[in-house]
CSV table of C-alpha atoms in Angstrom, one decimal:
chain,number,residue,atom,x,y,z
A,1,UNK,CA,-29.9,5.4,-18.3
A,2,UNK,CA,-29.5,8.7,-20.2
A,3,UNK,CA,-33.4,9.5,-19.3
A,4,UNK,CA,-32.2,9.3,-15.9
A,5,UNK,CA,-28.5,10.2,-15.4
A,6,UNK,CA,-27.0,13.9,-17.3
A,7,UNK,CA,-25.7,13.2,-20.8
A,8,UNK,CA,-21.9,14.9,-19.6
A,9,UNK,CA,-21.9,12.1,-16.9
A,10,UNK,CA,-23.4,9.1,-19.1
A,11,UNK,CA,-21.0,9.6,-22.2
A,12,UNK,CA,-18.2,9.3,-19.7
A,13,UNK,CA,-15.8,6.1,-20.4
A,14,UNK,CA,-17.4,4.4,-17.6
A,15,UNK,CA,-15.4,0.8,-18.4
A,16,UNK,CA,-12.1,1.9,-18.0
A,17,UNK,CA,-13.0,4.5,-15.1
A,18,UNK,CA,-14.3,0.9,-13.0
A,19,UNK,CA,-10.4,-0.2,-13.8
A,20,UNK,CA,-8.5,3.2,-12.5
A,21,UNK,CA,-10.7,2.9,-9.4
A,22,UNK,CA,-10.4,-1.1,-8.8
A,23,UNK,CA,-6.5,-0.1,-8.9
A,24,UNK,CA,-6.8,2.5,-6.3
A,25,UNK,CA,-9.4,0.5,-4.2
A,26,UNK,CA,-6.8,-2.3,-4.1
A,27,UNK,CA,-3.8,0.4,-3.2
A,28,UNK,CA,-6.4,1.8,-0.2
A,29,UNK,CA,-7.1,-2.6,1.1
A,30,UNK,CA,-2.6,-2.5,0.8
A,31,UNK,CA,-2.2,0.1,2.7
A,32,UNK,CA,-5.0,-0.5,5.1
A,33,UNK,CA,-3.5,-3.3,5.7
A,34,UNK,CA,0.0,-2.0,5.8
A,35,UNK,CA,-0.9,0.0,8.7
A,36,UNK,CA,-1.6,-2.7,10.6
A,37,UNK,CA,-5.8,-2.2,9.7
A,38,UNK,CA,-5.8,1.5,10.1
A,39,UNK,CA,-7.1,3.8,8.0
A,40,UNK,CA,-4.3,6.5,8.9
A,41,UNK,CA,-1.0,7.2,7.8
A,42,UNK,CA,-2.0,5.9,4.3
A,43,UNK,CA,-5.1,4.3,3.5
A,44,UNK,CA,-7.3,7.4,4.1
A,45,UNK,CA,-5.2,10.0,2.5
A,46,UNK,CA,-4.8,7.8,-0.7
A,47,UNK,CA,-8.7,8.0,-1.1
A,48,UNK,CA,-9.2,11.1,-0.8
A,49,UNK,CA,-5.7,12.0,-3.2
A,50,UNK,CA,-7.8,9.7,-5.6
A,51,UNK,CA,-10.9,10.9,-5.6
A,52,UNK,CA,-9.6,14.8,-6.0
A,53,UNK,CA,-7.7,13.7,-8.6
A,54,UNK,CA,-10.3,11.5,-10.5
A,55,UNK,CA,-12.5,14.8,-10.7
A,56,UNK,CA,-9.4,16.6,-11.7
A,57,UNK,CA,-9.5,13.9,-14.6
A,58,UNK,CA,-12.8,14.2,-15.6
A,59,UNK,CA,-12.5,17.8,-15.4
A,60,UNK,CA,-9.3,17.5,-18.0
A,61,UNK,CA,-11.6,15.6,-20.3
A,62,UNK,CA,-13.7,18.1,-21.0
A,63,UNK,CA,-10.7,20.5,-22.4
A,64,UNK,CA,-10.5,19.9,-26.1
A,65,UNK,CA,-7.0,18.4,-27.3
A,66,UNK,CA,-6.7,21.4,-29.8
A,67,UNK,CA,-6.1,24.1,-26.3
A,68,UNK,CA,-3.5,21.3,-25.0
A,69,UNK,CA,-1.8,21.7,-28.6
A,70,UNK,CA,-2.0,25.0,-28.7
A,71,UNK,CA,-0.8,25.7,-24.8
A,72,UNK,CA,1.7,23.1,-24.4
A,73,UNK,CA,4.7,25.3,-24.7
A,74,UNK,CA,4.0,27.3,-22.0
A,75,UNK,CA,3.5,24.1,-20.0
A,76,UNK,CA,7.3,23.0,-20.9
A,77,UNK,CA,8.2,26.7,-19.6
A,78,UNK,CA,6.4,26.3,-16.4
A,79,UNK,CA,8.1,22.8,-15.8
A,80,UNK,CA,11.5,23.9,-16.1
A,81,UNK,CA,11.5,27.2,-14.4
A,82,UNK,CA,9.5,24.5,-11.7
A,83,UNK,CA,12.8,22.5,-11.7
A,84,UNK,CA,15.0,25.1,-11.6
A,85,UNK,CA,13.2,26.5,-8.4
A,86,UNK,CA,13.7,22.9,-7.0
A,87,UNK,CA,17.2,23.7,-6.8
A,88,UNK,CA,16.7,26.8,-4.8
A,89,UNK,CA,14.1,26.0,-2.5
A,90,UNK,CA,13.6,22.5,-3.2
A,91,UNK,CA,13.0,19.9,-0.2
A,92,UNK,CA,15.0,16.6,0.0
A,93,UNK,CA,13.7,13.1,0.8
A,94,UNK,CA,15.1,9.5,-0.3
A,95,UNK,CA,18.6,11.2,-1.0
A,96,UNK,CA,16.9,13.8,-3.8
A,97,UNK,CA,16.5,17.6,-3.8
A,98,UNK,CA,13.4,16.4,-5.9
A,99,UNK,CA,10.3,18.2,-3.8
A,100,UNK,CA,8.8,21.9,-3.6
A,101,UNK,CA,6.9,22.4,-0.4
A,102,UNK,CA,3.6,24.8,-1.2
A,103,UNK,CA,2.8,24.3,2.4
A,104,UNK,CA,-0.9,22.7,1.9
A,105,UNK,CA,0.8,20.5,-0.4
A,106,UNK,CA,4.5,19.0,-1.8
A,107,UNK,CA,4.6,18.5,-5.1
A,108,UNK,CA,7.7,16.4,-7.9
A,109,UNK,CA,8.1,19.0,-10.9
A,110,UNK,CA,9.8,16.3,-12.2
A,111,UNK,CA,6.9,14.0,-12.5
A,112,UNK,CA,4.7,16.8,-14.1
A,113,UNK,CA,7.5,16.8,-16.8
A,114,UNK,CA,6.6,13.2,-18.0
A,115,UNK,CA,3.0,14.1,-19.5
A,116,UNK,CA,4.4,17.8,-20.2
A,117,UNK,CA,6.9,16.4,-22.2
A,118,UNK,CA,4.9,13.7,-24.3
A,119,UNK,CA,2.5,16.5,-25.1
A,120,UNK,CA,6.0,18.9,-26.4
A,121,UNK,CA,7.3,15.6,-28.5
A,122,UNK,CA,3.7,14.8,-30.3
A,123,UNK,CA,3.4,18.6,-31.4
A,124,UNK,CA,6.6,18.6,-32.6
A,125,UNK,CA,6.4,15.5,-34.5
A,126,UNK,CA,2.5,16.8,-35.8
A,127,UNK,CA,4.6,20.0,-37.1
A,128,UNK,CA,7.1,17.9,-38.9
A,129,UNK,CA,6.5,17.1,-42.5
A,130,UNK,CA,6.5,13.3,-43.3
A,131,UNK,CA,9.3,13.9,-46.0
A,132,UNK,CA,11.5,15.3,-43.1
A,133,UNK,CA,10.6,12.4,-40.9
A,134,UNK,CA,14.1,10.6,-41.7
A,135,UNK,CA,16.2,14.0,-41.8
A,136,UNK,CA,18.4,15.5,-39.1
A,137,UNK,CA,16.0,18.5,-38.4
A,138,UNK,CA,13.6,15.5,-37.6
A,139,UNK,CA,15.6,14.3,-34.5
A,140,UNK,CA,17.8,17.7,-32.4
A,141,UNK,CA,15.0,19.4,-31.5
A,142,UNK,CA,13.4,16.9,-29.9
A,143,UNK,CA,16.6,15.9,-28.2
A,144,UNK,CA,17.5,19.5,-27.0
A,145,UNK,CA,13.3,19.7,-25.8
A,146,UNK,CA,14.4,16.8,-24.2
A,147,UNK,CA,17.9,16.9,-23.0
A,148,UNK,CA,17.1,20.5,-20.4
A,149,UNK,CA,14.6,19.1,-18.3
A,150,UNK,CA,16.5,15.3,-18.5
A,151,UNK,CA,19.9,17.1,-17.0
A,152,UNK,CA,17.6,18.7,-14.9
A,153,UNK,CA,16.3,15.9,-12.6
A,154,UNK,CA,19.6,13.9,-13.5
A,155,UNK,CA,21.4,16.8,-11.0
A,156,UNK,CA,18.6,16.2,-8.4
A,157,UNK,CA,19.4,13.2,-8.8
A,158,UNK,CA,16.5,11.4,-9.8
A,159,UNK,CA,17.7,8.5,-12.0
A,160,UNK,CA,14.5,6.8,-11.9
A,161,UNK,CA,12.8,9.7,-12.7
A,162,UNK,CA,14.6,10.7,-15.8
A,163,UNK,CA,14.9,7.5,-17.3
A,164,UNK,CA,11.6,6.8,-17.4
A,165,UNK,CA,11.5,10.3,-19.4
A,166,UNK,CA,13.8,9.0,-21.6
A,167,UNK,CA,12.0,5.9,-22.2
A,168,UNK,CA,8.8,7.2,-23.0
A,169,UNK,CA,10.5,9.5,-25.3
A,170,UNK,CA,12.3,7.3,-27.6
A,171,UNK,CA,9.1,5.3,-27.6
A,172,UNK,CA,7.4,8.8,-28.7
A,173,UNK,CA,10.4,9.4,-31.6
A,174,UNK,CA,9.8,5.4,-32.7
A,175,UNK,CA,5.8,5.9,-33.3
A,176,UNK,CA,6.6,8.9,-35.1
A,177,UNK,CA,8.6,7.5,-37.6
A,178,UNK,CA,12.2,8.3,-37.2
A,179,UNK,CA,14.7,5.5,-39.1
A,180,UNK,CA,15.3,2.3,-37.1
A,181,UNK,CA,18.9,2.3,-38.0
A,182,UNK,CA,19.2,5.4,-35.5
A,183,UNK,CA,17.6,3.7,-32.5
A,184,UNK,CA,19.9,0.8,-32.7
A,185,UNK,CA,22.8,3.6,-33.1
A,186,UNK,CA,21.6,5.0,-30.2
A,187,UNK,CA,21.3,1.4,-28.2
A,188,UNK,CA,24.7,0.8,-29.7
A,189,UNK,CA,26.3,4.2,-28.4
A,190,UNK,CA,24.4,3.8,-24.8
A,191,UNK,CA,26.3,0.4,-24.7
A,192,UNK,CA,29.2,1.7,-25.6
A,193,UNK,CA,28.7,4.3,-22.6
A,194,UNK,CA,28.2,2.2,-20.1
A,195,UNK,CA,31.4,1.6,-18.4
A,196,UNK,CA,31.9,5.3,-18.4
A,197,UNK,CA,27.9,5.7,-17.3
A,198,UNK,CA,29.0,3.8,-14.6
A,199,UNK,CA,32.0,5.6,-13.0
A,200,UNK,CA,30.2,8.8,-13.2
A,201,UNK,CA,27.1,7.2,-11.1
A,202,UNK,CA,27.0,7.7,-6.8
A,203,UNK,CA,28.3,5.4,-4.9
A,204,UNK,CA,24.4,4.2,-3.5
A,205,UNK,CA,23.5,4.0,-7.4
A,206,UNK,CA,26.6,1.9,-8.0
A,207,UNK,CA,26.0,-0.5,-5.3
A,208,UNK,CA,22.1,-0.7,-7.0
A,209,UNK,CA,23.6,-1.7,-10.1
A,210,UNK,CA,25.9,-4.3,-8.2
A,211,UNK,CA,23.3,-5.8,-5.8
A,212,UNK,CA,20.4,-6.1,-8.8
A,213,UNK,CA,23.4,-8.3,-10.6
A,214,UNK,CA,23.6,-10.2,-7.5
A,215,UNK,CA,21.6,-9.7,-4.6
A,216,UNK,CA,22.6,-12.8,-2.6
A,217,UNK,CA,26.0,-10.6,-2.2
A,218,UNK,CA,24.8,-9.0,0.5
A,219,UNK,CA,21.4,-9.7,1.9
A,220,UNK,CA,21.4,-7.7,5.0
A,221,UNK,CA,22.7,-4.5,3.3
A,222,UNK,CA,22.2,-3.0,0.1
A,223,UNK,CA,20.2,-6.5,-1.3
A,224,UNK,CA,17.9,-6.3,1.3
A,225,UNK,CA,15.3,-4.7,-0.1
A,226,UNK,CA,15.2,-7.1,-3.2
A,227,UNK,CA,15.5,-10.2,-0.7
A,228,UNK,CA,12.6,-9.1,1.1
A,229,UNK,CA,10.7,-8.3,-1.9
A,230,UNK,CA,11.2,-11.5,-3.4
A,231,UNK,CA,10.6,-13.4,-0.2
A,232,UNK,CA,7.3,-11.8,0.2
A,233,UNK,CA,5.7,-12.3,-2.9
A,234,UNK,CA,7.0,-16.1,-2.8
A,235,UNK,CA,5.3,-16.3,0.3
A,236,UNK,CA,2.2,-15.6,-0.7
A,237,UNK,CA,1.6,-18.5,-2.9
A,238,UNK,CA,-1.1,-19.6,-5.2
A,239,UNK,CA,-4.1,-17.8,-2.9
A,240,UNK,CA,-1.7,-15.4,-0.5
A,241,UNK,CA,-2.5,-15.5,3.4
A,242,UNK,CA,-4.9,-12.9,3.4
A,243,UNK,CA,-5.9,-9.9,4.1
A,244,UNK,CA,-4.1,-8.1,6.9
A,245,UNK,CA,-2.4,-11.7,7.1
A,246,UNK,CA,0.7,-10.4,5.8
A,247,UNK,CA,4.1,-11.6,8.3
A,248,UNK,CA,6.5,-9.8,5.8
A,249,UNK,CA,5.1,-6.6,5.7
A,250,UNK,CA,3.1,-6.7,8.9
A,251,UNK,CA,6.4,-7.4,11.0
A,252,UNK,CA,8.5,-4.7,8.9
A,253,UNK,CA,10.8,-6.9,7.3
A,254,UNK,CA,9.8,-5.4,4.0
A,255,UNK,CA,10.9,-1.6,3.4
A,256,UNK,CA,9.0,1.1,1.8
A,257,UNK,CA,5.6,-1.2,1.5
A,258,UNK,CA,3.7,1.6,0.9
A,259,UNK,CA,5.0,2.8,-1.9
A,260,UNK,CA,8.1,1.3,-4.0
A,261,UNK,CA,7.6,-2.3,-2.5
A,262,UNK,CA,3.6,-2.2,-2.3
A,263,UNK,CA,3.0,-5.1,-4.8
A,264,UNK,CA,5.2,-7.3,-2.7
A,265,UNK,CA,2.8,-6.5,0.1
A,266,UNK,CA,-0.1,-7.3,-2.0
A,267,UNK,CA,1.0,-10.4,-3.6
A,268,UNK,CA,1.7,-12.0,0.1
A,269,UNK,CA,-1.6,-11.5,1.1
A,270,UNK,CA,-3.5,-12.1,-2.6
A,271,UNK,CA,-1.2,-14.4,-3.8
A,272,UNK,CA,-0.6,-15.2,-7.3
A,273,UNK,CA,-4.3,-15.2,-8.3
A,274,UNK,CA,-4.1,-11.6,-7.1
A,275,UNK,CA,-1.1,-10.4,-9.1
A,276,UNK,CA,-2.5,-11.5,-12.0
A,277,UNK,CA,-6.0,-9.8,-11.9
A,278,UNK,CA,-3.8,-6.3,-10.6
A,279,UNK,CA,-1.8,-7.0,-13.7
A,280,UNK,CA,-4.7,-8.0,-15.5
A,281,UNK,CA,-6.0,-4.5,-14.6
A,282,UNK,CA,-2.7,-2.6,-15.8
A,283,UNK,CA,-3.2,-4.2,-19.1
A,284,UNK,CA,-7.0,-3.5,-19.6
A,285,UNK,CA,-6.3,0.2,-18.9
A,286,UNK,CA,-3.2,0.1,-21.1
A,287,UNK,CA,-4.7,-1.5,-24.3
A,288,UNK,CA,-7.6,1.0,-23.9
A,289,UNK,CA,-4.7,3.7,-23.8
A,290,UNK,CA,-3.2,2.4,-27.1
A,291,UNK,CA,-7.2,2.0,-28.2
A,292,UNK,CA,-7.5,5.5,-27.9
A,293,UNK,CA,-4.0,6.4,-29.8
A,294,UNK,CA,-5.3,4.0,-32.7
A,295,UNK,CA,-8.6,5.8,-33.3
A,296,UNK,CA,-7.9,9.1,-33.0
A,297,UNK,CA,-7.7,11.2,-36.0
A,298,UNK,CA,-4.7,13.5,-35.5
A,299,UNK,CA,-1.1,13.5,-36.0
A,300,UNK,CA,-0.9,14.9,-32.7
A,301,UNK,CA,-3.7,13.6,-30.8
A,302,UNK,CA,-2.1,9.9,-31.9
A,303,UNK,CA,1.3,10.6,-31.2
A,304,UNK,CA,0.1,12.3,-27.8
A,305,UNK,CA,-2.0,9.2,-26.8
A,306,UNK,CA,0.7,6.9,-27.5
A,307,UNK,CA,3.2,8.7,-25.7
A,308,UNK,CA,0.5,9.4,-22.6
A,309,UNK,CA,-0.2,5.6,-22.3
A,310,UNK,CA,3.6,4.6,-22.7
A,311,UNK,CA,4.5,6.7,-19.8
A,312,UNK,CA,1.7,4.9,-17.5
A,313,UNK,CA,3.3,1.6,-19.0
A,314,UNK,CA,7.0,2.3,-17.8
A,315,UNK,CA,5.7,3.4,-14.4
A,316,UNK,CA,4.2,-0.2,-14.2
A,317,UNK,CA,6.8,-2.2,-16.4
A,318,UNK,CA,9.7,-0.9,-14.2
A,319,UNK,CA,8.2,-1.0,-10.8
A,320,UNK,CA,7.3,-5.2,-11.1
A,321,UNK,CA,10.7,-5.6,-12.7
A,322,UNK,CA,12.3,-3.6,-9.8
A,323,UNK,CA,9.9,-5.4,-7.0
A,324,UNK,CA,10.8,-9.1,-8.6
A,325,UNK,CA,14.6,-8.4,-9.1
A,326,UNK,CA,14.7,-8.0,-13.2
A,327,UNK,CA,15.8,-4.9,-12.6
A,328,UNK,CA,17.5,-2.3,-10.0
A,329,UNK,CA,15.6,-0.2,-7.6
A,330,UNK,CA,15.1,3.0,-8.7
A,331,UNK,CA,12.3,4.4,-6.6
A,332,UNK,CA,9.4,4.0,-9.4
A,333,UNK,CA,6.5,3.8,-7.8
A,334,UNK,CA,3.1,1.7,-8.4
A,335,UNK,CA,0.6,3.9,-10.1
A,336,UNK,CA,-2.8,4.4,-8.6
A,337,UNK,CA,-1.7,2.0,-5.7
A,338,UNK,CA,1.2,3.1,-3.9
A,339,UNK,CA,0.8,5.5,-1.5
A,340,UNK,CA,2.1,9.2,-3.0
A,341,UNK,CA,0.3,12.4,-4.5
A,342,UNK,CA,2.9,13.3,-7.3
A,343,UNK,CA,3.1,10.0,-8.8
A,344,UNK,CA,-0.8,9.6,-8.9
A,345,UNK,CA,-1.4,12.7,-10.2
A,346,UNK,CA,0.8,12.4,-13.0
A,347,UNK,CA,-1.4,9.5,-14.2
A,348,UNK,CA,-4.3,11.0,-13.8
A,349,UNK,CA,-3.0,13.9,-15.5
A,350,UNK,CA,-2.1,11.3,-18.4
A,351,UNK,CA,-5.7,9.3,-18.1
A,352,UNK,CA,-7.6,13.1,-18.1
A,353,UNK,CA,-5.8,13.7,-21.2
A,354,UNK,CA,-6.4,10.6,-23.1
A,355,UNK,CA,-9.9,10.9,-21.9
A,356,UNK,CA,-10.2,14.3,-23.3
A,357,UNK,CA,-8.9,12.5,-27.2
A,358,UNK,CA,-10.9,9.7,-26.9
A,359,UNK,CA,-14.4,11.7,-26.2
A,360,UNK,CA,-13.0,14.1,-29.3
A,361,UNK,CA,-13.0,11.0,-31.2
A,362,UNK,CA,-16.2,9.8,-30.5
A,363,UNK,CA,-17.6,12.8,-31.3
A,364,UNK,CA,-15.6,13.1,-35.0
A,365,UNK,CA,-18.2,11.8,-37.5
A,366,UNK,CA,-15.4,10.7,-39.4
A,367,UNK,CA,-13.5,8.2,-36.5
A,368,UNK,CA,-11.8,5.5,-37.5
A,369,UNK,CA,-8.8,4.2,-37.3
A,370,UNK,CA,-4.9,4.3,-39.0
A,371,UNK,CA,-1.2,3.9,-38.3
A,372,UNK,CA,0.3,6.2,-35.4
C-alpha cells in the first residue's frame, strides 16, 4: 500500500477514521430519511459539514501537540471575548442567546470552549508539580479557568452546555490526581445545593426537572418529548421497520428528530440490532480515545487526551440518557449524527487533536505506556 498510496495519507489512523465516518454515514441515512427521503434540509448539508470538517481533522493532526501547549492561552482568550460578543450581537434560537451569525456561517462559542478548555486544564495540571497535586494551589486556578467561561454560557442560558463543561472538567481534575476526599466534598456540597439550585432555575428548566421525574404527568405538554422518544425507540423492536419506514418520526409525532431526538428516529427504523452497533461504534472510537491518553508520553498530552475523549463521551452518555428518559432534556446533541455544524465541529476539533498525540506517539521511539 505504501508503494502505492503517499506515506502522510497511509500513516493516517485509518481504523478509527472508518468509525467517525460509519457515524456520520448513519446521521446522513437518519436524516435522509427524516426528510421524508430527501436529501435537503439535512441529509446533504450534514455531508458536506462532515467532510469539511474531517479534512479540518486531518489537517489538525498534522500540528504537533507541543504548538497546542504552547498556544492554548490565547485560545481561552479568544473564547471568552467570543462569549462575551455573544451577549452583544449574539443570535437566539431554542430559548438561548447562544449563536454568532458570520453571515456564511453561525457558529456556538460555547461549544468551542469544551476542547479549549480541556487543553487550559491539562497544561495547567502538566505545570503543577506532583508534590502540589493535593494542595490548594492545586485546585483555584483551575476553578477560576473554569468558573468565567461556565457563568458565561450559564447567563445565555445554556445549561446543557455548561454542564457538560463541568463534567468533563472534574473528570480532567480526577485523572490528574487531585484527593478523592474533595470530589465527594464537592458531590456532597452540589447535594446540598440543590434545593436552592433549583429555585434559582427558569421556569421551562424547572418543568424539565419535574417532567424527567415523571413524564406520565403530562404527556401532551412538557413530557411530550420524552413520551415520544420513548415510544419510538420501543417501536422499533428487535430489527426496527426500516428504513424511511419510520411512523413516529415520518408523521411528526417525534420533535427535533434531527438533532436532539435523532437516535429515537434511528432506533425505530434499525431497531435494537441497530442501537447497539451505533453504540457499539461510540465505544470503539472512545476506547481508542482513552488508547491514545494511555500511550502517550506527556503529562500534558495524557491529561489532554483524556479530557478530549471525556468530552466526546458526555456528549454521547447524556444525549441516550436524555432520548431514553434517565435523564432531563437538555438540548445535547448526538455527535457526528445529528444534524448541526457547532456540535460536529467540536468533535472533530477534539478527534484532530487526539489524532495529532497519537501520530506524536507513534513516532516517539520511546512509546509506551503509564498512568494518566
Amino acid at each position: 500500500m505504501a508503494l502505492v498510496v503517499p506515506k502522510q495519507i497511509a500513516e493516517l489512523p485509518w481504523r478509527v477514521m472508518w468509525i467517525v465516518i460509519a457515524l456520520a454515514g448513519a446521521g446522513m441515512l437518519s436524516l435522509y430519511s427524516a426528510a421524508g427521503g430527501s436529501l435537503m434540509p439535512w441529509a446533504l448539508p450534514h455531508a458536506v459539514r462532515f467532510a469539511t470538517f474531517l479534512a479540518m481533522a486531518i489537517a489538525l493532526s498534522y500540528i504537533r501537540p507541543k504548538l497546542f501547549e504552547e498556544t492554548v492561552h490565547l485560545a481561552y482568550a479568544g473564547i471568552i471575548l467570543l462569549l462575551i460578543t455573544v451577549f452583544a450581537f449574539g443570535a437566539i434560537a431554542g430559548g438561548a442567546r447562544s449563536w454568532l451569525d458570520l453571515g456564511v456561517i453561525r457558529i456556538q462559542p460555547s461549544e468551542l470552549a469544551k476542547p479549549v478548555m480541556m487543553l487550559v486544564l491539562a497544561r495547567f495540571y502538566a505545570m503543577v508539580p506532583p508534590r502540589e497535586i493535593g494542595r490548594w494551589s492545586a485546585l483555584w486556578p483551575a476553578l477560576a479557568l473554569l468558573a468565567v467561561p461556565t457563568l458565561l454560557i450559564l447567563i445565555q442560558p445554556d445549561l446543557g452546555t455548561a454542564a457538560l463543561l463541568v463534567l468533563s472538567a472534574i473528570g480532567i481534575m480526577f485523572l490528574a490526581g487531585l484527593p478523592l476526599s474533595w470530589f465527594l466534598g464537592g458531590a456532597a456540597a452540589v447535594a446540598a445545593m440543590v434545593p436552592i439550585a433549583y429555585s434559582l432555575m427558569m421556569p421551562h428548566q424547572q418543568a424539565r426537572v419535574l417532567i424527567f421525574l415523571n413524564p406520565e404527568e403530562d404527556p401532551l405538554g412538557a413530557g411530550y418529548h420524552i413520551t415520544q422518544s420513548q415510544i419510538a425507540i420501543g417501536s422499533g423492536g428487535l430489527f426496527g421497520k426500516g428504513f424511511l419506514n419510520g411512523s413516529q418520526s415520518h408523521l411528526q409525532y417525534l420533535p427535533e428528530q434531527h438533532t436532539d431526538f435523532i437516535f429515537s428516529a434511528f432506533a425505530e427504523e434499525w431497531g435494537l440490532v441497530g442501537g447497539l452497533v451505533l453504540i457499539a461504534l461510540f465505544f470503539l472510537l472512545l476506547r481508542w480515545g482513552m488508547k491514545v491518553a494511555v500511550d502517550a508520553r506527556g503529562r500534558f498530552e495524557r491529561l489532554a487526551a483524556a479530557g478530549l475523549t471525556l468530552t466526546i463521551f458526555f456528549y454521547i452518555a447524556v444525549n441516550l440518557m436524555m432520548v431514553m428518559g434517565l435523564a432531563p432534556v437538555v438540548g445535547i446533541p448526538l455527535p457526528l449524527v445529528s444534524y448541526g455544524g457547532s456540535a460536529m465541529m467540536t468533535v472533530m476539533i477534539c478527534i484532530g487533536l487526539l489524532m495529532s498525540i497519537d501520530r506524536q506517539t507513534r513516532r516517539d521511539p520511546r512509546r509506551g505506556g503509564g498512568g494518566l
